[in-house]
Amino acid sequence: MAITAVQNPTQIHRIPQSKYIDAVRWLPPLSPLSKLAVLAVFDSDAYTPSLETHSLSIPSSSQTLTLTPNSRWTPPSRISSLAATASSHPLVAASTLSGSLHVLSSGQDSMVDDNGGSVSTMEPVLSVDEVGFHVGPICGVDVIESECVSVGEDGRVNLVSFGDEGFRRVFDGNGLVGFNAVKWASPSEFVTGGYGFGLQWWDLRRPGGPVSLLKGNWSQGKTGGMVHSIDIHPSRKHTCLAGGSSGTIFAWDLRWQQQPIVLSGVGIGDAATPSFSESEVWEVQFDCYVKPSNISSSRVLPAMFGSEDGILAVVEQGEEPTELLAEPCAINSFDIDPQNPSDVICSLEWESIAIVARL
Amino acid sequence: MSGDTNGGALVAYTADANKAVVYPLRHGVKPPISRLAISWSRGNTLRVSVMRNPSASGDSGDEDGGKVVEVKLGNGDGEISDVQWRRIAYGSVSPFALLQSRRNSVSSLSKMSFNSSPYHVEWWEYVLEYSKDINSLLGNRQYPPCPLIEDPKAILKKIEKPTCLKAAWELMELFYADKLSQAWLPEMLVDWLADYDNLLSGTQVTVHLKLLDFQKDIVSLQVIEDHPKFWEVVSSALAVGWLEIVVKLLRLHGSYQFDQLGNREIENGLVETVAVLISKMPRMRPELEAGKLGECFKAKPDFIKAWEKWRTQITKLECSPFWVQCAHDQTREGLRNMLQIMLGNTNSLCTATCHWIELYISHFLYVRPFTVGLENMYSLAQKCIQLKPMASSHRLMGLMIGILSENIEVVLAECSKGFGPWMVTHAIELLTAGNDQADTLLHEERHNLGGISMEELHRLVYAQVLSSHALTWQIAPIYLTSCMQQGMGLLEILLYKQPVYNNQLLLKNIEICRLYELDSVSSNIMKIAGIHHWKHGKKGSGIFWLQQARDEVRLNRIAQQMFDSVGKSISDESFRQWEGLIQLLGSESKAVGGLEFLHKYRDFKKSLLQIHDGKTTEATRQAIESLISLMKNPSTPPRFWLPLLYDSLKLLNWQERPLLNASQTSLLLNKLQELSMAKLRPDFVETDLPPQALSSVRLALATNLGRSILEEQ
């Protein structure tokens, strides 16, 4: 299926880095003239991971966009998943491949840098790496103001409350199941996804197991795969969006639990289901920038995805997708700026960052 | 394989390749060290394991027993860092892939039209586009923004030092790809030297170096024309054709100053005349960059006319009586020497230039501007080398001689020796552009290379370099798949070698398999991943990957292991843990193997749990159905027969009425009989049920049979 060319003008900046970028998230800006992002970086030559905040100058038309490193923190192992809150004093949660979880608070340094701008800082708030937290890598993490939830291939779902010691085990799958992604829906509810295209809805007020299940067998076994990323729209908490293997993007509406709405995918659903990418969809997010063509509450809101075959595009139910970026290498992670949704930051496989500004 | 691998042996290694290099090791292990093991790690790193003797000291407490450190061996090319090499490697993927796909479509087109020539007429245009794309990766000449007030004494523009790699690529582009510039090749070489003469300064004196030195002195000089170096530098710059620098320097001449203009009128007139003559020099080229001096001529007859006229003007000036009236000796001699250079006096050119390429360029400018054909250019180069023998060789000089001598093999060897496997692999595309001889040479399958062509050999070497790094192995397939003979085999090995424990990497690996339709490789990789996860206690992941690989044999074997834990652990509490796994199993209709049993067993257990009181409900009916289907199903392992029946005792002893009919009961009795027989076999597994289980089940079945027969009558 052909993807329509860019209809709206976009400005694309590609900024080569000298290290691999595992994940990327926007942080609230410190000054009106710059933007701030947090990058999970891995130096494959020295085998050292790091978490770095970088400020981006907003260029005037003639200049090129530059990325200036602000602060840096060294995690014990490579970062597997990264999440940040959108508040003015944001919290950054990073999980590692060795199974530890770290929460940092990003703030502003009282010092001013040479250009008169403020410098961001990162202070570790808490670290959980005790024995029995997770076995093996943590695959997904999400953070809200008071709590952090983490999931892993070991099938454990753990909750870390700020202010409390240690962690709380919500579920232990004993390795019989594994989770790849997690997303908060409300302060007491979250959604997980993992092997198979199933999703689990958890409610902390009803412990013991997931309160709702989207069974993974809806794809009729034509293709198997896993969910890599989940997103929930802040204004429509009953719908969650998931992306995974074989270009699959689907939405699960809790009001119609048993059947998902497939937005894209190879060999699943009926023949009319379009497929915009055939490879792994690494990340999906609802795109608040694009105005939905139909605001009926049964329609899925516009969503953006980034894939292994290098496509960053916006899909909407029943519409032609809009391609924003077509790279020769994978788009491993991206984030839409919550404060200024026209800007998207992407981390590319070939050690670079791309900024897409929709004009 | 390291970056400085010598691809061919046509050019001998220099002696400094034998020099020992010392790499300090920081292992922090306290002596005495009992063992040292060295092995290759990824890329050009060595893994050194330093071990202490475990029994050497008794106080070892928290002391390390040893350490493994990695030593990175230098890549021999200090000019370009690893990061920049990777950037170049990433960037060259798209142009290379585009050119390959164009080649494929062009050759299939020419096959269809029975065209004798394998290439399209415009093939070189594609190659030129490719060359320009690659060239742009090697760095752009970035001039800093022009200062508002230009420094009158700044003769050299400050630019970032270019790389030899770029210089080499541009040289290759000039000779092999850029067919449009062939007519003005000498002038293009003049430009090339102007851009890259500074690179040669490392190994020898160059005009650029002289200018750089003089630039330092210029600020402190009061009377510039008295300085002997001034005239030397001016004539050197003139010899290599840097006209704007020459004119700028001449205009710094003291006679231009207002207070001296009066009594040095004639001297000033001579300086200015020479400056004007220089800026009017005819050039055989289509255009000049803004700010460059000379008059361009595209057509040869026009150029010859202008050239003759220009030389006549110089000769006239040389015989002019004004020279006698010029009082300043240095100015007179300096200017007359410049006229000799412009007239192509070999001795003057030889004195003014520093190395053979500069002399060569000066010949193009002032002696033989019409030189065409590589043969003529080569003989001229040889003459220049004779006049200015090389004190030390430079990789760019080696490459240039190779190109001029029209020896493709030498060019390849120089590329490989001087610039590494990336350069050879990508430059081959330039060499073969419209050159049939090179085409045959590089594409011919060679016996001594194991039946592959030179082109393939170099691509394979480059792919090996890419494969050895964690960040570049993913682009190696692009090059491997362009190798007809051994590419696919090596690609399979590469894919198998990648680690499976990280899901993201694993999926990237499988994606490459999908792109190149390597289904069997991808299923093998999934099997490896499945077993890895299984062994590490991630049963769910293990089963998922084995299912993806449709590996029934292993799934069945795993099923047997699972049953051991199932019998014990499917209790009421641990039900939820299994729920997820069974969900996963249910999502695959096929390739479940013996695990299908788990699914049914779960259903059976679930319905049993729902039966509370003695009332006959939908749940009891379902439980009976599940029981019968489980007992009928061949995938149900025999050791589960008795536990299943024992679990369903309350169904068999149902108070209200018999739940099983006569034929169902006989089936169960038969199974029980089979089980008693199986007890005698050596591979029988004893269950941990109470000893009277068998008899109580038998009794219950017998009773049920009796009741059901009665009811059916």
mmCIF file with all atom_site columns, N, CA, C and O in Angstrom, chain B residues 637-671:
data_model
loop_
_atom_site.group_PDB
_atom_site.id
_atom_site.type_symbol
_atom_site.label_atom_id
_atom_site.label_alt_id
_atom_site.label_comp_id
_atom_site.label_asym_id
_atom_site.label_entity_id
_atom_site.label_seq_id
_atom_site.pdbx_PDB_ins_code
_atom_site.Cartn_x
_atom_site.Cartn_y
_atom_site.Cartn_z
_atom_site.occupancy
_atom_site.B_iso_or_equiv
_atom_site.pdbx_formal_charge
_atom_site.auth_seq_id
_atom_site.auth_comp_id
_atom_site.auth_asym_id
_atom_site.auth_atom_id
_atom_site.pdbx_PDB_model_num
ATOM 1   N N  . PRO B 1 637 ? -0.479  -37.416 27.861 1.00 0.00 ? 637 PRO B N  1
ATOM 2   C CA . PRO B 1 637 ? 0.507   -38.410 28.294 1.00 0.00 ? 637 PRO B CA 1
ATOM 3   C C  . PRO B 1 637 ? -0.124  -39.420 29.254 1.00 0.00 ? 637 PRO B C  1
ATOM 4   O O  . PRO B 1 637 ? -0.890  -39.040 30.143 1.00 0.00 ? 637 PRO B O  1
ATOM 5   N N  . PRO B 1 638 ? 0.186   -40.712 29.079 1.00 0.00 ? 638 PRO B N  1
ATOM 6   C CA . PRO B 1 638 ? -0.430  -41.776 29.888 1.00 0.00 ? 638 PRO B CA 1
ATOM 7   C C  . PRO B 1 638 ? -0.285  -41.547 31.398 1.00 0.00 ? 638 PRO B C  1
ATOM 8   O O  . PRO B 1 638 ? -1.164  -41.910 32.153 1.00 0.00 ? 638 PRO B O  1
ATOM 9   N N  . ARG B 1 639 ? 0.807   -40.877 31.785 1.00 0.00 ? 639 ARG B N  1
ATOM 10  C CA . ARG B 1 639 ? 0.971   -40.723 33.231 1.00 0.00 ? 639 ARG B CA 1
ATOM 11  C C  . ARG B 1 639 ? -0.034  -39.765 33.843 1.00 0.00 ? 639 ARG B C  1
ATOM 12  O O  . ARG B 1 639 ? -0.132  -39.639 35.058 1.00 0.00 ? 639 ARG B O  1
ATOM 13  N N  . PHE B 1 640 ? -0.771  -39.054 32.975 1.00 0.00 ? 640 PHE B N  1
ATOM 14  C CA . PHE B 1 640 ? -1.795  -38.161 33.495 1.00 0.00 ? 640 PHE B CA 1
ATOM 15  C C  . PHE B 1 640 ? -3.161  -38.859 33.622 1.00 0.00 ? 640 PHE B C  1
ATOM 16  O O  . PHE B 1 640 ? -4.099  -38.283 34.148 1.00 0.00 ? 640 PHE B O  1
ATOM 17  N N  . TRP B 1 641 ? -3.249  -40.082 33.060 1.00 0.00 ? 641 TRP B N  1
ATOM 18  C CA . TRP B 1 641 ? -4.559  -40.755 33.052 1.00 0.00 ? 641 TRP B CA 1
ATOM 19  C C  . TRP B 1 641 ? -5.086  -40.941 34.458 1.00 0.00 ? 641 TRP B C  1
ATOM 20  O O  . TRP B 1 641 ? -6.201  -40.566 34.778 1.00 0.00 ? 641 TRP B O  1
ATOM 21  N N  . LEU B 1 642 ? -4.238  -41.551 35.312 1.00 0.00 ? 642 LEU B N  1
ATOM 22  C CA . LEU B 1 642 ? -4.704  -41.835 36.662 1.00 0.00 ? 642 LEU B CA 1
ATOM 23  C C  . LEU B 1 642 ? -4.999  -40.545 37.450 1.00 0.00 ? 642 LEU B C  1
ATOM 24  O O  . LEU B 1 642 ? -6.084  -40.435 38.033 1.00 0.00 ? 642 LEU B O  1
ATOM 25  N N  . PRO B 1 643 ? -4.089  -39.539 37.430 1.00 0.00 ? 643 PRO B N  1
ATOM 26  C CA . PRO B 1 643 ? -4.414  -38.310 38.151 1.00 0.00 ? 643 PRO B CA 1
ATOM 27  C C  . PRO B 1 643 ? -5.702  -37.662 37.657 1.00 0.00 ? 643 PRO B C  1
ATOM 28  O O  . PRO B 1 643 ? -6.489  -37.159 38.459 1.00 0.00 ? 643 PRO B O  1
ATOM 29  N N  . LEU B 1 644 ? -5.925  -37.739 36.341 1.00 0.00 ? 644 LEU B N  1
ATOM 30  C CA . LEU B 1 644 ? -7.146  -37.146 35.790 1.00 0.00 ? 644 LEU B CA 1
ATOM 31  C C  . LEU B 1 644 ? -8.370  -37.845 36.367 1.00 0.00 ? 644 LEU B C  1
ATOM 32  O O  . LEU B 1 644 ? -9.341  -37.197 36.782 1.00 0.00 ? 644 LEU B O  1
ATOM 33  N N  . LEU B 1 645 ? -8.307  -39.159 36.373 1.00 0.00 ? 645 LEU B N  1
ATOM 34  C CA . LEU B 1 645 ? -9.456  -39.939 36.852 1.00 0.00 ? 645 LEU B CA 1
ATOM 35  C C  . LEU B 1 645 ? -9.634  -39.737 38.354 1.00 0.00 ? 645 LEU B C  1
ATOM 36  O O  . LEU B 1 645 ? -10.753 -39.624 38.844 1.00 0.00 ? 645 LEU B O  1
ATOM 37  N N  . TYR B 1 646 ? -8.502  -39.638 39.039 1.00 0.00 ? 646 TYR B N  1
ATOM 38  C CA . TYR B 1 646 ? -8.579  -39.465 40.487 1.00 0.00 ? 646 TYR B CA 1
ATOM 39  C C  . TYR B 1 646 ? -9.185  -38.111 40.829 1.00 0.00 ? 646 TYR B C  1
ATOM 40  O O  . TYR B 1 646 ? -9.991  -37.990 41.741 1.00 0.00 ? 646 TYR B O  1
ATOM 41  N N  . ASP B 1 647 ? -8.787  -37.094 40.028 1.00 0.00 ? 647 ASP B N  1
ATOM 42  C CA . ASP B 1 647 ? -9.361  -35.756 40.209 1.00 0.00 ? 647 ASP B CA 1
ATOM 43  C C  . ASP B 1 647 ? -10.872 -35.768 40.009 1.00 0.00 ? 647 ASP B C  1
ATOM 44  O O  . ASP B 1 647 ? -11.587 -34.972 40.604 1.00 0.00 ? 647 ASP B O  1
ATOM 45  N N  . SER B 1 648 ? -11.338 -36.642 39.094 1.00 0.00 ? 648 SER B N  1
ATOM 46  C CA . SER B 1 648 ? -12.757 -36.607 38.758 1.00 0.00 ? 648 SER B CA 1
ATOM 47  C C  . SER B 1 648 ? -13.571 -37.634 39.550 1.00 0.00 ? 648 SER B C  1
ATOM 48  O O  . SER B 1 648 ? -14.682 -37.969 39.144 1.00 0.00 ? 648 SER B O  1
ATOM 49  N N  . LEU B 1 649 ? -12.983 -38.124 40.655 1.00 0.00 ? 649 LEU B N  1
ATOM 50  C CA . LEU B 1 649 ? -13.725 -39.119 41.464 1.00 0.00 ? 649 LEU B CA 1
ATOM 51  C C  . LEU B 1 649 ? -15.125 -38.645 41.832 1.00 0.00 ? 649 LEU B C  1
ATOM 52  O O  . LEU B 1 649 ? -16.085 -39.388 41.756 1.00 0.00 ? 649 LEU B O  1
ATOM 53  N N  . LYS B 1 650 ? -15.227 -37.353 42.185 1.00 0.00 ? 650 LYS B N  1
ATOM 54  C CA . LYS B 1 650 ? -16.547 -36.868 42.615 1.00 0.00 ? 650 LYS B CA 1
ATOM 55  C C  . LYS B 1 650 ? -17.552 -36.863 41.450 1.00 0.00 ? 650 LYS B C  1
ATOM 56  O O  . LYS B 1 650 ? -18.735 -36.908 41.663 1.00 0.00 ? 650 LYS B O  1
ATOM 57  N N  . LEU B 1 651 ? -17.027 -36.811 40.228 1.00 0.00 ? 651 LEU B N  1
ATOM 58  C CA . LEU B 1 651 ? -17.927 -36.903 39.072 1.00 0.00 ? 651 LEU B CA 1
ATOM 59  C C  . LEU B 1 651 ? -18.383 -38.350 38.870 1.00 0.00 ? 651 LEU B C  1
ATOM 60  O O  . LEU B 1 651 ? -19.520 -38.619 38.479 1.00 0.00 ? 651 LEU B O  1
ATOM 61  N N  . LEU B 1 652 ? -17.418 -39.236 39.112 1.00 0.00 ? 652 LEU B N  1
ATOM 62  C CA . LEU B 1 652 ? -17.740 -40.652 38.907 1.00 0.00 ? 652 LEU B CA 1
ATOM 63  C C  . LEU B 1 652 ? -18.719 -41.151 39.974 1.00 0.00 ? 652 LEU B C  1
ATOM 64  O O  . LEU B 1 652 ? -19.553 -42.007 39.705 1.00 0.00 ? 652 LEU B O  1
ATOM 65  N N  . ASN B 1 653 ? -18.589 -40.585 41.178 1.00 0.00 ? 653 ASN B N  1
ATOM 66  C CA . ASN B 1 653 ? -19.470 -41.005 42.270 1.00 0.00 ? 653 ASN B CA 1
ATOM 67  C C  . ASN B 1 653 ? -20.651 -40.048 42.438 1.00 0.00 ? 653 ASN B C  1
ATOM 68  O O  . ASN B 1 653 ? -21.125 -39.819 43.542 1.00 0.00 ? 653 ASN B O  1
ATOM 69  N N  . TRP B 1 654 ? -21.098 -39.453 41.346 1.00 0.00 ? 654 TRP B N  1
ATOM 70  C CA . TRP B 1 654 ? -22.171 -38.439 41.420 1.00 0.00 ? 654 TRP B CA 1
ATOM 71  C C  . TRP B 1 654 ? -23.431 -39.039 42.035 1.00 0.00 ? 654 TRP B C  1
ATOM 72  O O  . TRP B 1 654 ? -23.882 -40.100 41.620 1.00 0.00 ? 654 TRP B O  1
ATOM 73  N N  . GLN B 1 655 ? -23.977 -38.322 43.038 1.00 0.00 ? 655 GLN B N  1
ATOM 74  C CA . GLN B 1 655 ? -25.117 -38.864 43.779 1.00 0.00 ? 655 GLN B CA 1
ATOM 75  C C  . GLN B 1 655 ? -26.396 -38.886 42.953 1.00 0.00 ? 655 GLN B C  1
ATOM 76  O O  . GLN B 1 655 ? -27.107 -39.885 42.915 1.00 0.00 ? 655 GLN B O  1
ATOM 77  N N  . GLU B 1 656 ? -26.662 -37.762 42.272 1.00 0.00 ? 656 GLU B N  1
ATOM 78  C CA . GLU B 1 656 ? -27.968 -37.566 41.648 1.00 0.00 ? 656 GLU B CA 1
ATOM 79  C C  . GLU B 1 656 ? -28.278 -38.642 40.605 1.00 0.00 ? 656 GLU B C  1
ATOM 80  O O  . GLU B 1 656 ? -29.303 -39.301 40.650 1.00 0.00 ? 656 GLU B O  1
ATOM 81  N N  . ARG B 1 657 ? -27.306 -38.768 39.653 1.00 0.00 ? 657 ARG B N  1
ATOM 82  C CA . ARG B 1 657 ? -27.463 -39.793 38.617 1.00 0.00 ? 657 ARG B CA 1
ATOM 83  C C  . ARG B 1 657 ? -26.099 -40.019 37.984 1.00 0.00 ? 657 ARG B C  1
ATOM 84  O O  . ARG B 1 657 ? -25.197 -39.167 38.104 1.00 0.00 ? 657 ARG B O  1
ATOM 85  N N  . PRO B 1 658 ? -25.893 -41.118 37.308 1.00 0.00 ? 658 PRO B N  1
ATOM 86  C CA . PRO B 1 658 ? -24.575 -41.340 36.671 1.00 0.00 ? 658 PRO B CA 1
ATOM 87  C C  . PRO B 1 658 ? -24.352 -40.301 35.571 1.00 0.00 ? 658 PRO B C  1
ATOM 88  O O  . PRO B 1 658 ? -25.235 -40.092 34.738 1.00 0.00 ? 658 PRO B O  1
ATOM 89  N N  . LEU B 1 659 ? -23.190 -39.667 35.609 1.00 0.00 ? 659 LEU B N  1
ATOM 90  C CA . LEU B 1 659 ? -22.921 -38.622 34.620 1.00 0.00 ? 659 LEU B CA 1
ATOM 91  C C  . LEU B 1 659 ? -22.334 -39.185 33.332 1.00 0.00 ? 659 LEU B C  1
ATOM 92  O O  . LEU B 1 659 ? -22.440 -38.583 32.272 1.00 0.00 ? 659 LEU B O  1
ATOM 93  N N  . LEU B 1 660 ? -21.723 -40.342 33.434 1.00 0.00 ? 660 LEU B N  1
ATOM 94  C CA . LEU B 1 660 ? -21.117 -40.942 32.241 1.00 0.00 ? 660 LEU B CA 1
ATOM 95  C C  . LEU B 1 660 ? -22.006 -42.057 31.740 1.00 0.00 ? 660 LEU B C  1
ATOM 96  O O  . LEU B 1 660 ? -22.554 -42.832 32.551 1.00 0.00 ? 660 LEU B O  1
ATOM 97  N N  . ASN B 1 661 ? -22.129 -42.169 30.420 1.00 0.00 ? 661 ASN B N  1
ATOM 98  C CA . ASN B 1 661 ? -22.922 -43.276 29.917 1.00 0.00 ? 661 ASN B CA 1
ATOM 99  C C  . ASN B 1 661 ? -22.071 -44.533 29.827 1.00 0.00 ? 661 ASN B C  1
ATOM 100 O O  . ASN B 1 661 ? -20.855 -44.494 30.087 1.00 0.00 ? 661 ASN B O  1
ATOM 101 N N  . ALA B 1 662 ? -22.665 -45.603 29.414 1.00 0.00 ? 662 ALA B N  1
ATOM 102 C CA . ALA B 1 662 ? -21.974 -46.893 29.459 1.00 0.00 ? 662 ALA B CA 1
ATOM 103 C C  . ALA B 1 662 ? -20.722 -46.922 28.585 1.00 0.00 ? 662 ALA B C  1
ATOM 104 O O  . ALA B 1 662 ? -19.662 -47.393 29.002 1.00 0.00 ? 662 ALA B O  1
ATOM 105 N N  . SER B 1 663 ? -20.863 -46.387 27.360 1.00 0.00 ? 663 SER B N  1
ATOM 106 C CA . SER B 1 663 ? -19.705 -46.469 26.449 1.00 0.00 ? 663 SER B CA 1
ATOM 107 C C  . SER B 1 663 ? -18.559 -45.592 26.952 1.00 0.00 ? 663 SER B C  1
ATOM 108 O O  . SER B 1 663 ? -17.389 -45.963 26.846 1.00 0.00 ? 663 SER B O  1
ATOM 109 N N  . GLN B 1 664 ? -18.906 -44.416 27.517 1.00 0.00 ? 664 GLN B N  1
ATOM 110 C CA . GLN B 1 664 ? -17.866 -43.538 28.063 1.00 0.00 ? 664 GLN B CA 1
ATOM 111 C C  . GLN B 1 664 ? -17.155 -44.238 29.212 1.00 0.00 ? 664 GLN B C  1
ATOM 112 O O  . GLN B 1 664 ? -15.924 -44.192 29.313 1.00 0.00 ? 664 GLN B O  1
ATOM 113 N N  . THR B 1 665 ? -17.926 -44.911 30.056 1.00 0.00 ? 665 THR B N  1
ATOM 114 C CA . THR B 1 665 ? -17.321 -45.589 31.194 1.00 0.00 ? 665 THR B CA 1
ATOM 115 C C  . THR B 1 665 ? -16.406 -46.714 30.729 1.00 0.00 ? 665 THR B C  1
ATOM 116 O O  . THR B 1 665 ? -15.318 -46.916 31.289 1.00 0.00 ? 665 THR B O  1
ATOM 117 N N  . SER B 1 666 ? -16.834 -47.437 29.693 1.00 0.00 ? 666 SER B N  1
ATOM 118 C CA . SER B 1 666 ? -15.975 -48.526 29.218 1.00 0.00 ? 666 SER B CA 1
ATOM 119 C C  . SER B 1 666 ? -14.660 -47.982 28.698 1.00 0.00 ? 666 SER B C  1
ATOM 120 O O  . SER B 1 666 ? -13.596 -48.585 28.872 1.00 0.00 ? 666 SER B O  1
ATOM 121 N N  . LEU B 1 667 ? -14.723 -46.804 28.001 1.00 0.00 ? 667 LEU B N  1
ATOM 122 C CA . LEU B 1 667 ? -13.500 -46.188 27.486 1.00 0.00 ? 667 LEU B CA 1
ATOM 123 C C  . LEU B 1 667 ? -12.531 -45.926 28.634 1.00 0.00 ? 667 LEU B C  1
ATOM 124 O O  . LEU B 1 667 ? -11.338 -46.248 28.558 1.00 0.00 ? 667 LEU B O  1
ATOM 125 N N  . LEU B 1 668 ? -13.051 -45.364 29.709 1.00 0.00 ? 668 LEU B N  1
ATOM 126 C CA . LEU B 1 668 ? -12.204 -45.041 30.853 1.00 0.00 ? 668 LEU B CA 1
ATOM 127 C C  . LEU B 1 668 ? -11.650 -46.313 31.486 1.00 0.00 ? 668 LEU B C  1
ATOM 128 O O  . LEU B 1 668 ? -10.479 -46.349 31.889 1.00 0.00 ? 668 LEU B O  1
ATOM 129 N N  . LEU B 1 669 ? -12.485 -47.343 31.530 1.00 0.00 ? 669 LEU B N  1
ATOM 130 C CA . LEU B 1 669 ? -12.026 -48.611 32.102 1.00 0.00 ? 669 LEU B CA 1
ATOM 131 C C  . LEU B 1 669 ? -10.890 -49.206 31.267 1.00 0.00 ? 669 LEU B C  1
ATOM 132 O O  . LEU B 1 669 ? -9.908  -49.735 31.793 1.00 0.00 ? 669 LEU B O  1
ATOM 133 N N  . ASN B 1 670 ? -11.062 -49.092 29.944 1.00 0.00 ? 670 ASN B N  1
ATOM 134 C CA . ASN B 1 670 ? -10.004 -49.586 29.051 1.00 0.00 ? 670 ASN B CA 1
ATOM 135 C C  . ASN B 1 670 ? -8.685  -48.870 29.312 1.00 0.00 ? 670 ASN B C  1
ATOM 136 O O  . ASN B 1 670 ? -7.628  -49.495 29.328 1.00 0.00 ? 670 ASN B O  1
ATOM 137 N N  . LYS B 1 671 ? -8.774  -47.542 29.505 1.00 0.00 ? 671 LYS B N  1
ATOM 138 C CA . LYS B 1 671 ? -7.566  -46.759 29.761 1.00 0.00 ? 671 LYS B CA 1
ATOM 139 C C  . LYS B 1 671 ? -6.925  -47.242 31.059 1.00 0.00 ? 671 LYS B C  1
ATOM 140 O O  . LYS B 1 671 ? -5.691  -47.335 31.163 1.00 0.00 ? 671 LYS B O  1
#
